[in-house]
């Protein structure tokens, strides 16, 4: 158990809908990362937060948004969902988001868009 | 942007054979990390390499960081069925805002025939 909690574990929804994925980092970790994993694209970095502020941005679509709350949990919002958004979404955390830190991954949320 | 390429995509070996996966970055890296993801699981941190030419060992696993800090390899000696999984390299950039972004390769899926 990495200590990173992601909910829900599975999500099935329809195209055009909006969903929210939730992540609670390890106790004491201030930085949260979101990754999308699909079979053909591997682990794609979406976005990183540190102590409530956005620190780095990857290939995150405009239909996607995220935030980190004062209690350090984070939410990833996906809207106007398309079939191609079906993937495994991982949240990871690290202590301060510094360059030398390892990431601790949650178990992921499997999103299926039908 | 920074790209991290990993080969091979798949590798099937007989138990007891050796295995190597290679990672190449389009830009110089400040450090490189390796993760392992078991089937149905989440990525788990294995090791980080920071120095040019660095070599680290963990039991049967040997990790190398290239002299130019643009490539890395993971070698497993005498594979066991417990080594099954996808091995990812992940690199952090060396300049500007890309420093915080940890870019993953697409991974090498290792299967071991007992």
Tab-separated table of C-alpha atoms in Angstrom:
chain	number	residue	atom	x	y	z
A	1	UNK	CA	0.000	0.000	0.000
A	2	UNK	CA	1.537	3.279	-1.167
A	3	UNK	CA	-0.565	5.456	1.134
A	4	UNK	CA	-2.092	7.320	-1.824
A	5	UNK	CA	-5.856	6.866	-2.028
A	6	UNK	CA	-7.817	7.217	-5.232
A	7	UNK	CA	-11.569	7.040	-5.631
A	8	UNK	CA	-13.497	5.644	-7.315
A	9	UNK	CA	-11.620	2.564	-8.505
A	10	UNK	CA	-13.872	2.151	-11.516
A	11	UNK	CA	-16.072	4.604	-13.373
A	12	UNK	CA	-18.339	3.886	-16.307
A	13	UNK	CA	-20.012	6.777	-18.025
A	14	UNK	CA	-21.284	7.961	-21.389
A	15	UNK	CA	-19.847	10.318	-23.961
A	16	UNK	CA	-20.506	13.970	-23.241
A	17	UNK	CA	-20.657	13.450	-19.496
A	18	UNK	CA	-18.489	14.944	-16.756
A	19	UNK	CA	-16.711	13.043	-13.996
A	20	UNK	CA	-14.538	13.861	-11.014
A	21	UNK	CA	-11.660	11.707	-9.849
A	22	UNK	CA	-10.378	12.149	-6.333
A	23	UNK	CA	-6.953	11.650	-4.813
A	24	UNK	CA	-5.665	11.843	-1.252
A	25	UNK	CA	-1.866	12.002	-1.067
A	26	UNK	CA	0.316	10.211	1.450
A	27	UNK	CA	0.368	11.792	4.861
A	28	UNK	CA	2.917	14.601	4.809
A	29	UNK	CA	3.187	14.849	1.033
A	30	UNK	CA	2.509	18.288	-0.382
A	31	UNK	CA	2.748	17.563	-4.094
A	32	UNK	CA	0.245	15.689	-6.234
A	33	UNK	CA	0.633	14.498	-9.811
A	34	UNK	CA	-1.929	13.192	-12.281
A	35	UNK	CA	-1.054	10.721	-15.021
A	36	UNK	CA	-3.155	9.087	-17.722
A	37	UNK	CA	-2.250	5.550	-18.750
A	38	UNK	CA	-3.484	4.051	-21.977
A	39	UNK	CA	-2.205	1.033	-23.892
A	40	UNK	CA	-0.779	2.998	-26.795
A	41	UNK	CA	0.457	6.131	-25.013
A	42	UNK	CA	1.922	4.746	-21.828
A	43	UNK	CA	1.997	7.030	-18.786
A	44	UNK	CA	1.197	10.576	-19.877
A	45	UNK	CA	1.844	13.381	-17.420
A	46	UNK	CA	-1.156	15.645	-17.037
A	47	UNK	CA	-0.492	18.095	-14.234
A	48	UNK	CA	1.306	18.629	-10.927
A	49	UNK	CA	0.329	20.630	-7.873
A	50	UNK	CA	2.347	21.693	-4.877
A	51	UNK	CA	0.610	22.905	-1.743
A	52	UNK	CA	-2.422	24.074	-3.675
A	53	UNK	CA	-0.580	25.738	-6.548
A	54	UNK	CA	-0.073	24.417	-10.038
A	55	UNK	CA	3.620	23.586	-10.525
A	56	UNK	CA	3.874	21.903	-13.907
A	57	UNK	CA	1.560	21.160	-16.772
A	58	UNK	CA	1.755	18.384	-19.319
A	59	UNK	CA	-0.481	17.280	-22.142
A	60	UNK	CA	-3.695	18.052	-20.340
A	61	UNK	CA	-6.679	18.732	-22.565
A	62	UNK	CA	-8.716	21.917	-22.146
A	63	UNK	CA	-11.699	19.709	-21.259
A	64	UNK	CA	-9.758	18.509	-18.225
A	65	UNK	CA	-9.060	20.549	-15.132
A	66	UNK	CA	-7.632	19.853	-11.718
A	67	UNK	CA	-7.114	21.489	-8.385
A	68	UNK	CA	-5.524	20.808	-5.047
A	69	UNK	CA	-7.458	21.808	-1.973
A	70	UNK	CA	-6.209	23.246	1.359
A	71	UNK	CA	-6.360	19.780	2.930
A	72	UNK	CA	-4.037	18.695	0.055
A	73	UNK	CA	-6.418	16.297	-1.606
A	74	UNK	CA	-6.771	16.771	-5.329
A	75	UNK	CA	-9.518	16.352	-7.871
A	76	UNK	CA	-9.279	15.815	-11.603
A	77	UNK	CA	-12.340	16.913	-13.536
A	78	UNK	CA	-12.962	15.482	-16.979
A	79	UNK	CA	-15.774	17.003	-19.030
A	80	UNK	CA	-17.389	16.489	-22.433
A	81	UNK	CA	-16.032	12.984	-22.298
A	82	UNK	CA	-15.070	11.182	-25.481
A	83	UNK	CA	-14.466	7.507	-26.164
A	84	UNK	CA	-10.745	8.214	-26.352
A	85	UNK	CA	-10.700	9.419	-22.748
A	86	UNK	CA	-11.122	5.851	-21.583
A	87	UNK	CA	-7.959	5.079	-19.656
A	88	UNK	CA	-6.475	4.384	-16.266
A	89	UNK	CA	-5.887	7.619	-14.356
A	90	UNK	CA	-3.203	7.578	-11.697
A	91	UNK	CA	-2.561	10.039	-8.973
A	92	UNK	CA	0.861	10.140	-7.352
A	93	UNK	CA	2.323	12.157	-4.523
A	94	UNK	CA	5.711	13.223	-3.264
A	95	UNK	CA	6.921	15.205	-0.294
A	96	UNK	CA	7.643	18.554	-1.929
A	97	UNK	CA	7.625	17.920	-5.654
A	98	UNK	CA	11.337	18.516	-5.902
A	99	UNK	CA	13.471	17.190	-8.711
A	100	UNK	CA	15.046	14.367	-6.749
A	101	UNK	CA	11.898	12.911	-5.268
A	102	UNK	CA	10.317	9.585	-6.036
A	103	UNK	CA	6.623	9.309	-6.699
A	104	UNK	CA	4.186	7.159	-4.784
A	105	UNK	CA	1.289	6.072	-6.978
A	106	UNK	CA	-2.266	5.295	-6.018
A	107	UNK	CA	-4.120	2.281	-7.366
A	108	UNK	CA	-5.732	4.324	-10.116
A	109	UNK	CA	-9.214	5.004	-11.417
A	110	UNK	CA	-10.248	2.983	-14.440
A	111	UNK	CA	-12.476	5.203	-16.578
A	112	UNK	CA	-14.620	3.662	-19.274
A	113	UNK	CA	-16.498	5.996	-21.605
A	114	UNK	CA	-19.215	4.225	-23.565
B	1	UNK	CA	9.235	18.961	-25.627
B	2	UNK	CA	11.137	16.339	-23.748
B	3	UNK	CA	10.645	12.804	-24.988
B	4	UNK	CA	11.728	9.580	-23.371
B	5	UNK	CA	11.876	6.506	-25.557
B	6	UNK	CA	12.146	2.983	-24.274
B	7	UNK	CA	12.925	-0.275	-26.052
B	8	UNK	CA	11.961	-2.988	-26.464
B	9	UNK	CA	8.223	-2.603	-26.018
B	10	UNK	CA	7.853	-6.287	-25.125
B	11	UNK	CA	10.276	-8.982	-24.043
B	12	UNK	CA	9.499	-12.615	-23.370
B	13	UNK	CA	12.187	-14.739	-21.745
B	14	UNK	CA	12.630	-18.161	-20.266
B	15	UNK	CA	13.132	-18.194	-16.528
B	16	UNK	CA	16.844	-17.905	-15.831
B	17	UNK	CA	17.621	-15.808	-18.906
B	18	UNK	CA	18.817	-12.240	-18.657
B	19	UNK	CA	16.769	-9.182	-19.621
B	20	UNK	CA	17.684	-5.621	-20.555
B	21	UNK	CA	15.569	-2.578	-21.292
B	22	UNK	CA	16.957	0.663	-22.691
B	23	UNK	CA	15.835	4.231	-22.242
B	24	UNK	CA	16.807	7.268	-24.329
B	25	UNK	CA	15.931	10.900	-23.826
B	26	UNK	CA	15.782	13.609	-26.457
B	27	UNK	CA	17.333	16.032	-23.961
B	28	UNK	CA	19.863	15.898	-21.131
B	29	UNK	CA	18.301	14.739	-17.907
B	30	UNK	CA	18.923	15.911	-14.371
B	31	UNK	CA	18.081	12.458	-13.091
B	32	UNK	CA	16.340	9.281	-14.142
B	33	UNK	CA	14.069	7.015	-12.170
B	34	UNK	CA	12.905	3.465	-12.776
B	35	UNK	CA	9.524	2.072	-11.810
B	36	UNK	CA	7.944	-1.368	-12.002
B	37	UNK	CA	4.262	-1.998	-12.578
B	38	UNK	CA	2.953	-5.494	-11.939
B	39	UNK	CA	-0.023	-6.617	-14.062
B	40	UNK	CA	-3.135	-4.944	-12.690
B	41	UNK	CA	-1.066	-2.831	-10.316
B	42	UNK	CA	0.376	0.622	-10.075
B	43	UNK	CA	3.916	1.857	-10.756
B	44	UNK	CA	6.288	1.333	-7.853
B	45	UNK	CA	9.566	3.209	-7.541
B	46	UNK	CA	12.705	1.098	-7.911
B	47	UNK	CA	15.648	3.492	-8.021
B	48	UNK	CA	16.953	6.908	-9.014
B	49	UNK	CA	20.196	7.699	-10.824
B	50	UNK	CA	21.659	11.190	-10.705
B	51	UNK	CA	25.324	11.205	-11.664
B	52	UNK	CA	26.809	10.809	-15.111
B	53	UNK	CA	27.948	7.210	-15.619
B	54	UNK	CA	26.340	6.066	-12.373
B	55	UNK	CA	25.754	2.343	-11.841
B	56	UNK	CA	23.571	0.967	-9.066
B	57	UNK	CA	22.664	-2.593	-8.176
B	58	UNK	CA	19.718	-4.081	-6.372
B	59	UNK	CA	20.253	-7.833	-6.033
B	60	UNK	CA	19.814	-9.149	-9.614
B	61	UNK	CA	18.960	-5.706	-11.049
B	62	UNK	CA	21.645	-3.375	-12.432
B	63	UNK	CA	20.838	0.194	-13.404
B	64	UNK	CA	23.087	2.463	-15.452
B	65	UNK	CA	22.971	6.157	-16.330
B	66	UNK	CA	24.842	7.199	-19.440
B	67	UNK	CA	27.817	9.528	-19.475
B	68	UNK	CA	25.856	12.183	-21.343
B	69	UNK	CA	22.878	11.746	-18.993
B	70	UNK	CA	20.603	11.069	-21.950
B	71	UNK	CA	20.275	7.304	-21.708
B	72	UNK	CA	19.855	4.591	-19.148
B	73	UNK	CA	19.433	0.854	-18.913
B	74	UNK	CA	18.057	-1.758	-16.565
B	75	UNK	CA	19.524	-5.249	-16.666
B	76	UNK	CA	18.045	-8.212	-14.814
B	77	UNK	CA	20.242	-11.268	-14.350
B	78	UNK	CA	18.664	-14.721	-14.254
B	79	UNK	CA	15.038	-13.641	-14.443
B	80	UNK	CA	12.429	-15.144	-12.154
B	81	UNK	CA	8.659	-15.292	-12.522
B	82	UNK	CA	8.409	-12.594	-9.869
B	83	UNK	CA	10.119	-10.190	-12.292
B	84	UNK	CA	7.050	-10.143	-14.539
B	85	UNK	CA	5.690	-6.655	-15.127
B	86	UNK	CA	6.229	-3.447	-17.030
B	87	UNK	CA	9.410	-1.534	-16.352
B	88	UNK	CA	9.308	2.214	-16.892
B	89	UNK	CA	12.072	4.737	-16.981
B	90	UNK	CA	11.187	8.321	-16.134
B	91	UNK	CA	13.351	11.370	-16.580
B	92	UNK	CA	13.352	14.915	-15.310
B	93	UNK	CA	14.565	17.721	-17.529
B	94	UNK	CA	17.638	19.796	-16.921
B	95	UNK	CA	16.425	23.306	-17.569
B	96	UNK	CA	13.559	25.687	-17.116
B	97	UNK	CA	10.032	24.714	-16.249
B	98	UNK	CA	10.528	21.185	-17.478
B	99	UNK	CA	12.540	20.452	-14.346
B	100	UNK	CA	9.554	19.400	-12.312
B	101	UNK	CA	7.956	17.329	-15.025
B	102	UNK	CA	8.711	13.626	-14.746
B	103	UNK	CA	8.355	12.154	-18.231
B	104	UNK	CA	7.832	8.430	-18.499
B	105	UNK	CA	8.890	6.138	-21.295
B	106	UNK	CA	6.216	3.804	-22.660
B	107	UNK	CA	7.677	0.918	-20.717
B	108	UNK	CA	8.911	-2.582	-21.465
B	109	UNK	CA	6.556	-5.426	-20.649
B	110	UNK	CA	8.531	-8.412	-19.407
B	111	UNK	CA	6.965	-11.858	-19.354
B	112	UNK	CA	8.804	-14.873	-17.997
B	113	UNK	CA	8.115	-18.448	-18.969
B	114	UNK	CA	8.703	-20.786	-15.996
